[in-house]
Coordinates of C-alpha atoms and ligand atoms in Angstrom, one line a residue:
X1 CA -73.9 -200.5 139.7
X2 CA -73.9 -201.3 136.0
X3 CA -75.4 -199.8 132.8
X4 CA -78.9 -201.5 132.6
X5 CA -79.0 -203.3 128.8
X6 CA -81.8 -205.2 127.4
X7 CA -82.1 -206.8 124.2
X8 CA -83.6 -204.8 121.4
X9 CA -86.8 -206.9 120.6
X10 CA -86.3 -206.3 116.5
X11 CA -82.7 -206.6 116.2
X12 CA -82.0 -209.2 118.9
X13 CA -79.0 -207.3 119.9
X14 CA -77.9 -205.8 123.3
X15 CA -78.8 -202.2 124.0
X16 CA -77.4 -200.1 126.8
X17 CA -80.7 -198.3 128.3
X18 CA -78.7 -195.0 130.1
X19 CA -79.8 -196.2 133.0
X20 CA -77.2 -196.8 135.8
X21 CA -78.9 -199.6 137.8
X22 CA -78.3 -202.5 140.2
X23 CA -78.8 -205.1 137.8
X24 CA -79.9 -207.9 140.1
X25 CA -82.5 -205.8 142.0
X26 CA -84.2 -203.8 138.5
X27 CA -84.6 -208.0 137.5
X28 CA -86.4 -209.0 141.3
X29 CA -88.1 -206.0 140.9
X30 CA -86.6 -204.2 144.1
X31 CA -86.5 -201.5 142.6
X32 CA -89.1 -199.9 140.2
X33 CA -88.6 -198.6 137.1
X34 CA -90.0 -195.1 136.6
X35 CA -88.5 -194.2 133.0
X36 CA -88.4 -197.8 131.4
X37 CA -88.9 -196.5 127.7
X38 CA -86.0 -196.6 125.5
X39 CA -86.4 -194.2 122.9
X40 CA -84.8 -194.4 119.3
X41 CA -83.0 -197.9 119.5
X42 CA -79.3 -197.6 118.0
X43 CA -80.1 -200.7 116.9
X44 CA -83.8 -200.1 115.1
X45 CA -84.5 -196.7 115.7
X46 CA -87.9 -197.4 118.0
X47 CA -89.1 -197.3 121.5
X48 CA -88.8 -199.9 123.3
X49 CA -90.6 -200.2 126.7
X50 CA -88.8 -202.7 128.6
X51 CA -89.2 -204.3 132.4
X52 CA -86.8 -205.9 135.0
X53 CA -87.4 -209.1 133.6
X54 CA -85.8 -207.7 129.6
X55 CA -82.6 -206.6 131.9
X56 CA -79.7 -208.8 130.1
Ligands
ZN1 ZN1 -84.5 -201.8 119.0

């Protein structure tokens, strides 16, 4: 397993979510995200809600 990061959508720059996933099923959607809102960037300082398909 692996930290899930996705791209912040503002910044354009990886952001590690605090999520320790499998990376591979989160993207085919194997497994479903239940707490997919990153709150307060570090990169922006938003929320970001974010899907498989955002995993980088
Ligand atoms: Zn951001």
């Amino acid at each position: 397993m692996a930290m899930l990061m996705i791209l912040c959508p503002v910044k354009k720059k990886p952001v590690a979510t605090g999520m320790d996933m499998p990376i591979e099923q989160v993207r085919s959607g194997q497994i479903q995200l239940t707490n997919n809102t990153l709150a307060n960037c570090p990169e922006c300082g938003q929320n970001h809600t974010w899907s498989g398909k955002d995993v980088i």
